[in-house]
CSV table of C-alpha atoms in Angstrom, one decimal:
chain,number,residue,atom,x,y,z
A,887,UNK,CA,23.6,-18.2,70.1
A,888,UNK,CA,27.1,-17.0,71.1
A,889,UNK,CA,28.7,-19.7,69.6
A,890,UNK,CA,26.8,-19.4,66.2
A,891,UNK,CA,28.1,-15.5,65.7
A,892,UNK,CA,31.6,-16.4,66.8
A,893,UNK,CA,31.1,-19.4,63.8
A,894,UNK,CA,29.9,-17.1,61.3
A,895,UNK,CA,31.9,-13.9,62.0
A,896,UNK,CA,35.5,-15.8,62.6
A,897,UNK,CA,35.8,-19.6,62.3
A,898,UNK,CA,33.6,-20.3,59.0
A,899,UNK,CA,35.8,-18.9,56.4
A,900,UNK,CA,38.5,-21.3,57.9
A,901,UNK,CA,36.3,-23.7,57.7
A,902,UNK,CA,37.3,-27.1,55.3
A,903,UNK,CA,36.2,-30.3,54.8
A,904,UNK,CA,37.8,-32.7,57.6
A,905,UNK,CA,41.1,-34.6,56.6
A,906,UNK,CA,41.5,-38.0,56.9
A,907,UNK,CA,44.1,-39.1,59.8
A,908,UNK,CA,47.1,-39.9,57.5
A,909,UNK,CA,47.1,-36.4,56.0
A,910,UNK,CA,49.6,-33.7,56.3
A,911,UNK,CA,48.0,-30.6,58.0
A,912,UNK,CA,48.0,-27.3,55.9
A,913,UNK,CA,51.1,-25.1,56.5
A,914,UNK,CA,50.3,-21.5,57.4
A,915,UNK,CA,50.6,-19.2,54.6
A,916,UNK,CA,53.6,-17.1,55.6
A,917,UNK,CA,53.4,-14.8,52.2
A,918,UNK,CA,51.0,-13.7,49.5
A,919,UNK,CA,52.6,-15.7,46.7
A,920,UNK,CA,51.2,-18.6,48.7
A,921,UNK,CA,47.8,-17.7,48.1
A,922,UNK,CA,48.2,-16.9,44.4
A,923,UNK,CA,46.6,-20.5,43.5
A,924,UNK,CA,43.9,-20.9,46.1
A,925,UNK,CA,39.9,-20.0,45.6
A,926,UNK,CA,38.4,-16.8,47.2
A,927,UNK,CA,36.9,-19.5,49.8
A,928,UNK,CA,39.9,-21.0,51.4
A,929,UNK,CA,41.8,-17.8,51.8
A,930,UNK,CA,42.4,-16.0,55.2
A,931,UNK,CA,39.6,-13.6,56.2
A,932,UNK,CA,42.6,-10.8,55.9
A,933,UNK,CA,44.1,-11.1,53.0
A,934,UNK,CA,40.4,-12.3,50.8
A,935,UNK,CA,40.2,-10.0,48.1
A,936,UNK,CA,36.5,-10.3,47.0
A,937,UNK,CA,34.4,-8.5,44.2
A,938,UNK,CA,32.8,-5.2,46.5
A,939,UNK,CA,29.0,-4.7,45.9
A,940,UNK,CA,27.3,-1.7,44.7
A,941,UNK,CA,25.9,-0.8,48.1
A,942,UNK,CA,25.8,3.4,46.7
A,943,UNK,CA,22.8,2.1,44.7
A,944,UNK,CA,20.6,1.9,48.1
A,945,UNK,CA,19.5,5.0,48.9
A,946,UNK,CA,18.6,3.7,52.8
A,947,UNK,CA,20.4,1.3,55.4
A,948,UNK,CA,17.4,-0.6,55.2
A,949,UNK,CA,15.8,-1.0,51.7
A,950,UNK,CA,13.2,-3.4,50.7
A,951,UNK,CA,12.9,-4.7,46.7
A,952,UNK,CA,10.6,-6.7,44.5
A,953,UNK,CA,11.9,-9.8,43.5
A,954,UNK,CA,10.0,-12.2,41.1
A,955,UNK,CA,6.7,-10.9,42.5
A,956,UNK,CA,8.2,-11.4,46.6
A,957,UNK,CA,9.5,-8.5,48.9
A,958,UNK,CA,12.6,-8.6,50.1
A,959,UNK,CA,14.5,-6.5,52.9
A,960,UNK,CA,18.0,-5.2,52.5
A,961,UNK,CA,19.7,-3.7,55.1
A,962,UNK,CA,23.2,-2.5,55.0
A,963,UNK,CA,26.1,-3.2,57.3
A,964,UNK,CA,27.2,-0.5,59.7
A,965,UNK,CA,30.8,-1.5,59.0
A,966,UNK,CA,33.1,-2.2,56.4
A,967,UNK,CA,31.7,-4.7,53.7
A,968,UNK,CA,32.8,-8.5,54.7
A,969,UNK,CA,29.6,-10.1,53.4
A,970,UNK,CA,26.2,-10.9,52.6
A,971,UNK,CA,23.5,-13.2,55.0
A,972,UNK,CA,20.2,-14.5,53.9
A,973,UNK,CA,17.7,-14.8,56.8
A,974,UNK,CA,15.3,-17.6,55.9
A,975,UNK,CA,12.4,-17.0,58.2
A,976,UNK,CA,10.2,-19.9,59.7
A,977,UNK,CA,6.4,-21.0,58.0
A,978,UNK,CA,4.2,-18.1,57.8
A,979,UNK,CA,6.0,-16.2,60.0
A,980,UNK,CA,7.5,-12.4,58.2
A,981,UNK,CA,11.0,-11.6,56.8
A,982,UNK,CA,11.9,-9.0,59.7
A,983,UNK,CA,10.8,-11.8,62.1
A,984,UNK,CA,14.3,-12.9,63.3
A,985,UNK,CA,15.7,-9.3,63.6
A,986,UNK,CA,12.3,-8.1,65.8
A,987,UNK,CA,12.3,-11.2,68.2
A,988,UNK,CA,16.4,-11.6,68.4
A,989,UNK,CA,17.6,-7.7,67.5
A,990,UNK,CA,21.3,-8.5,69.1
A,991,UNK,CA,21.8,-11.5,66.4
A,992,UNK,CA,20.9,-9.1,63.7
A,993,UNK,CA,22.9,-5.9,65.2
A,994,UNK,CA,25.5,-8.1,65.7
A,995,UNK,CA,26.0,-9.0,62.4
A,996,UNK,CA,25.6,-5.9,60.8
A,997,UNK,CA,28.4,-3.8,63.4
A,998,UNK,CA,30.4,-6.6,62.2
A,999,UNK,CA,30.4,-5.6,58.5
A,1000,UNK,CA,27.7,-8.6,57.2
A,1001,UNK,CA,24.6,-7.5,54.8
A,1002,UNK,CA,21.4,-9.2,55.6
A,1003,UNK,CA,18.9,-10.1,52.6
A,1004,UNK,CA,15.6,-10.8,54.4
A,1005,UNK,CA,12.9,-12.6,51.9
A,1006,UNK,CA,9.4,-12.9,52.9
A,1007,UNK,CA,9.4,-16.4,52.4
A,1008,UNK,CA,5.2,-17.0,53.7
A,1009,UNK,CA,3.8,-20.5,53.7
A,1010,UNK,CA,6.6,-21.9,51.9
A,1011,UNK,CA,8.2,-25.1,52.4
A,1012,UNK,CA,11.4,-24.5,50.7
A,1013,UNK,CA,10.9,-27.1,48.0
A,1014,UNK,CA,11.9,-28.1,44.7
A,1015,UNK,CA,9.2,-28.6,42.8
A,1016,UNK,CA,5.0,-28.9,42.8
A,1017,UNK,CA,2.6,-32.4,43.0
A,1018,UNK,CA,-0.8,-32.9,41.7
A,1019,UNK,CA,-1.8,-33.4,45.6
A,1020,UNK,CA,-0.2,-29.7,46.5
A,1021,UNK,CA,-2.6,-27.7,47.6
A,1022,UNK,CA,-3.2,-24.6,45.5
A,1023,UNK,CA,-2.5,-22.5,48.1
A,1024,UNK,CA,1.5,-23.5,48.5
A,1025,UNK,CA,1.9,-22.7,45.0
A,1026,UNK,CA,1.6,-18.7,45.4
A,1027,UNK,CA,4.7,-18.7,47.8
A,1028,UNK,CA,8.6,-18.5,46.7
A,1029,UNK,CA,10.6,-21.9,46.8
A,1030,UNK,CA,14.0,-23.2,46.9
A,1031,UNK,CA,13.9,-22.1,42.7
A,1032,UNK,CA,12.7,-18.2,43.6
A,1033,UNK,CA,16.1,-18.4,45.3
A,1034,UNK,CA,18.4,-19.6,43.2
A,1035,UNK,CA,16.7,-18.3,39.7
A,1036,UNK,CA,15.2,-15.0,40.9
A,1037,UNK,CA,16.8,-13.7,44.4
A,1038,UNK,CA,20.1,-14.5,43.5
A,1039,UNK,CA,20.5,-13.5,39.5
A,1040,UNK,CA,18.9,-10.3,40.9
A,1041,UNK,CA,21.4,-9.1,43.4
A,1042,UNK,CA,23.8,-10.5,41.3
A,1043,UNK,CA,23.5,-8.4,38.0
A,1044,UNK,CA,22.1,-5.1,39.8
A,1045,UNK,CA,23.7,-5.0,42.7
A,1046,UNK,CA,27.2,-7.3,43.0
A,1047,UNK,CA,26.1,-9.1,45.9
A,1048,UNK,CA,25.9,-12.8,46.3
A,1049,UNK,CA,28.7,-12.9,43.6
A,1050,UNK,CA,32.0,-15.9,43.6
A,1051,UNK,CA,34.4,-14.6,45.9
A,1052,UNK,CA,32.6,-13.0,48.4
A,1053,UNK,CA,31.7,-14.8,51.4
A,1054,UNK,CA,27.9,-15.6,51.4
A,1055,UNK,CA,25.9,-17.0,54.2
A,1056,UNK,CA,22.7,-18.4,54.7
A,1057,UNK,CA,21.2,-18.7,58.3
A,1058,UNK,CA,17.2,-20.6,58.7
A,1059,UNK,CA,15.1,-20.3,61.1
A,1060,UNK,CA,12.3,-23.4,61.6
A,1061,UNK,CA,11.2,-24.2,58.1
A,1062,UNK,CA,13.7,-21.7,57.5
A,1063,UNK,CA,16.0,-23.9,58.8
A,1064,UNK,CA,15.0,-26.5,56.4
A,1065,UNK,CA,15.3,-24.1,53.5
A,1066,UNK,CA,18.8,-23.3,54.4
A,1067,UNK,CA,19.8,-26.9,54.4
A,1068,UNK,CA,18.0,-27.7,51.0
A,1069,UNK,CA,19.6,-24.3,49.4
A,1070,UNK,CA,23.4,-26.0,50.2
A,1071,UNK,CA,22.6,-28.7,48.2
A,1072,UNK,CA,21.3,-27.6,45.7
A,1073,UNK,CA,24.0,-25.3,44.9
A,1074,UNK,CA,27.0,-26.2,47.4
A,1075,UNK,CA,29.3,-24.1,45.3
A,1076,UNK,CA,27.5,-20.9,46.4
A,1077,UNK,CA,27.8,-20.5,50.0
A,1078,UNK,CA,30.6,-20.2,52.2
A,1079,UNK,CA,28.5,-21.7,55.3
A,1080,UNK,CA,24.7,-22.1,56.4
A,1081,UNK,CA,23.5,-22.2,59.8
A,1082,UNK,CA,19.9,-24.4,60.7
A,1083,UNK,CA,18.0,-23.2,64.1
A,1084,UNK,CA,15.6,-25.5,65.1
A,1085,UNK,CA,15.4,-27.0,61.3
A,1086,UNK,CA,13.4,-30.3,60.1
A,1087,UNK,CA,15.5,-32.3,57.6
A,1088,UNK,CA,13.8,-35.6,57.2
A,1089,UNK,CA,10.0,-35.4,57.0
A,1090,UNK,CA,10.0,-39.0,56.8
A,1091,UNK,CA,9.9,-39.4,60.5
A,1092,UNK,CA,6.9,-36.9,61.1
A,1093,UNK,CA,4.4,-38.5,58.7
A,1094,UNK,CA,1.5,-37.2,60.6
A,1095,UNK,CA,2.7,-33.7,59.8
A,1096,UNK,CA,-0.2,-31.3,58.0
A,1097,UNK,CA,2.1,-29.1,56.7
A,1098,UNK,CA,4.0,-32.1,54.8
A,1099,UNK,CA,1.4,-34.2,54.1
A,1100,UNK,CA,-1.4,-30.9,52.2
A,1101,UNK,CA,2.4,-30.4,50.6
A,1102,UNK,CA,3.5,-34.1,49.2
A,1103,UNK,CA,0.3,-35.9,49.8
A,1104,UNK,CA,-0.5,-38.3,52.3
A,1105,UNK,CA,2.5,-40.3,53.5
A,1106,UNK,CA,0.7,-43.9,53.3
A,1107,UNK,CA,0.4,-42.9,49.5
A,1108,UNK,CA,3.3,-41.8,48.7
A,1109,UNK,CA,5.9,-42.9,51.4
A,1110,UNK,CA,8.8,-42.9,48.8
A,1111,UNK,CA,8.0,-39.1,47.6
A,1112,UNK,CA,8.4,-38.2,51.2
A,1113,UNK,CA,11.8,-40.3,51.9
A,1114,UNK,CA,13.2,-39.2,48.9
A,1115,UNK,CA,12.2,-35.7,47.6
A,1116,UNK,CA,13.6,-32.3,49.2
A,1117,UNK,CA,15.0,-34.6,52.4
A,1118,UNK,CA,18.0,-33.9,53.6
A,1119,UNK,CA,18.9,-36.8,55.1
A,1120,UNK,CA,18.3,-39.1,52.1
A,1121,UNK,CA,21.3,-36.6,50.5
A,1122,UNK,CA,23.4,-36.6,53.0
A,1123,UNK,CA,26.5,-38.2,51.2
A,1124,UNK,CA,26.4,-35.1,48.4
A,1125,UNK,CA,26.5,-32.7,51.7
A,1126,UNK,CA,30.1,-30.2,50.7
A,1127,UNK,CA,29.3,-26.7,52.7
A,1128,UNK,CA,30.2,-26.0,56.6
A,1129,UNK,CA,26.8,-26.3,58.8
A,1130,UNK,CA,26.0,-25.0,62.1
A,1131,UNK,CA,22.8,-27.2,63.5
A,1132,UNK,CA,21.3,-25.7,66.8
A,1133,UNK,CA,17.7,-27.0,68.2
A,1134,UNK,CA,16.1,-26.2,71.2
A,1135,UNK,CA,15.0,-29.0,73.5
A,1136,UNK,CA,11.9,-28.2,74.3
A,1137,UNK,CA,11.1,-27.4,70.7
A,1138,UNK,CA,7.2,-28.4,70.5
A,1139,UNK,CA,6.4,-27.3,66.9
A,1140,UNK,CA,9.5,-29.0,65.2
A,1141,UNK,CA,11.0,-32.2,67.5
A,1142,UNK,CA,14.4,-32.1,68.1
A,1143,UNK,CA,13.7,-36.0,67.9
A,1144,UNK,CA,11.3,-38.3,66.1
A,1145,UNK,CA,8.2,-38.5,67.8
């Protein structure tokens, strides 16, 4: 865990894709006028000059909205701005789940100047669209489109968060973790890093899975649906934004390995 708060709070906005061998390494930027060119995303964390949010507009440190139908927790950093974090939470389990069971990773962040958004995510699987075998019940719970059409437009427009140029994070837990590795690719150019604890990102190799299978349908049917549709791993050549994986050994819910 230490190493995924040092990640997000100083190495991730240096962060780039790695260079190939034969390439020159970036010189350090020794004045301003050296930055005048560069995106919001590849400048140092000191001299970034972001868009602020219109934190005034929440009357509490912890505030929670209706987005789209879905409650969502906002809770403000105890510090200067520096960003906003999403907390996806695992399957069923609620949004202020991380922060109750781990309150140093959330306390953490926020004495560091982050914002977390906490969704209540429910029974969702984090995917990008709806079969005729998906059972009713799934349908009732956000998805990886509530995010991106809803959550974010939202804090966007009313309250400047979650806007280009500031540095936006997105941290899953479980199916969460899964979620957070689904929401980079479908819109790489949004986040400045994600972090996946103890996430599933092929559910090709679990095809005994209930979850997956009341979700896609049974695997034996439709095999290619489940290799190719909201998998990771079958996109992993598109991948563009800095990860953090972590997964506990002795994970028995979601295998570290295919079982």
């Amino acid at each position: 865990m230490g190493l995924l708060l040092l990640l997000f709070l100083g190495l991730v906005p240096a962060c780039q894709p790695a260079q190939s061998a034969e390439a020159e390494p970036a010189p350090l930027l020794a004045d301003s006028s050296q930055t005048d060119s560069l995106p919001p995303s590849q400048l140092p964390p000191a001299i970034r000059q972001g868009p602020q949010p219109r934190l005034a507009q929440f009357s509490d440190s912890l505030t929670t909205l209706s987005i789209g139908g879905h409650k969502v927790d906002i809770q403000l950093p105890r510090a200067a701005f520096k960003g906003s974090i999403i907390i996806l939470p695992g399957y069923n389990f609620p949004k202020e789940d991380a922060c109750q069971k781990a309150p140093l990773f959330c306390q953490t962040f926020l004495e560091a100047g982050y914002l977390l958004i906490m969704p209540e995510m429910g029974r969702s699987l984090y995917s990008s669209q709806y079969f005729p075998e998906t059972q009713a019940r799934y349908k009732r719970y956000p998805d990886q489109n509530w995010v991106l059409d809803s959550l974010l437009p939202h804090l966007q427009l009313e309250y400047g968060l979650l806007v280009d140029g500031q540095d936006n994070f997105l941290v899953g837990i479980s199916t969460g973790g899964r979620g957070a590795a689904l929401l980079a690719l479908a819109a790489p150019e949004r986040w400045t890093a994600v972090a996946s604890l103890s996430g599933d990102f092929d559910q090709s190799q679990i095809p005994n899975d209930g979850l997956m299978r009341n979700f896609y349908g049974p695997y034996k049917q439709f095999s290619q649906r489940w290799k190719m549709v909201d998998n990771v791993i079958a996109r992993i050549d598109d991948w563009q934004t800095p990860i953090f994986i972590g997964h506990g050994g002795a994970d028995k819910v979601v295998p570290p390995r295919p079982v």
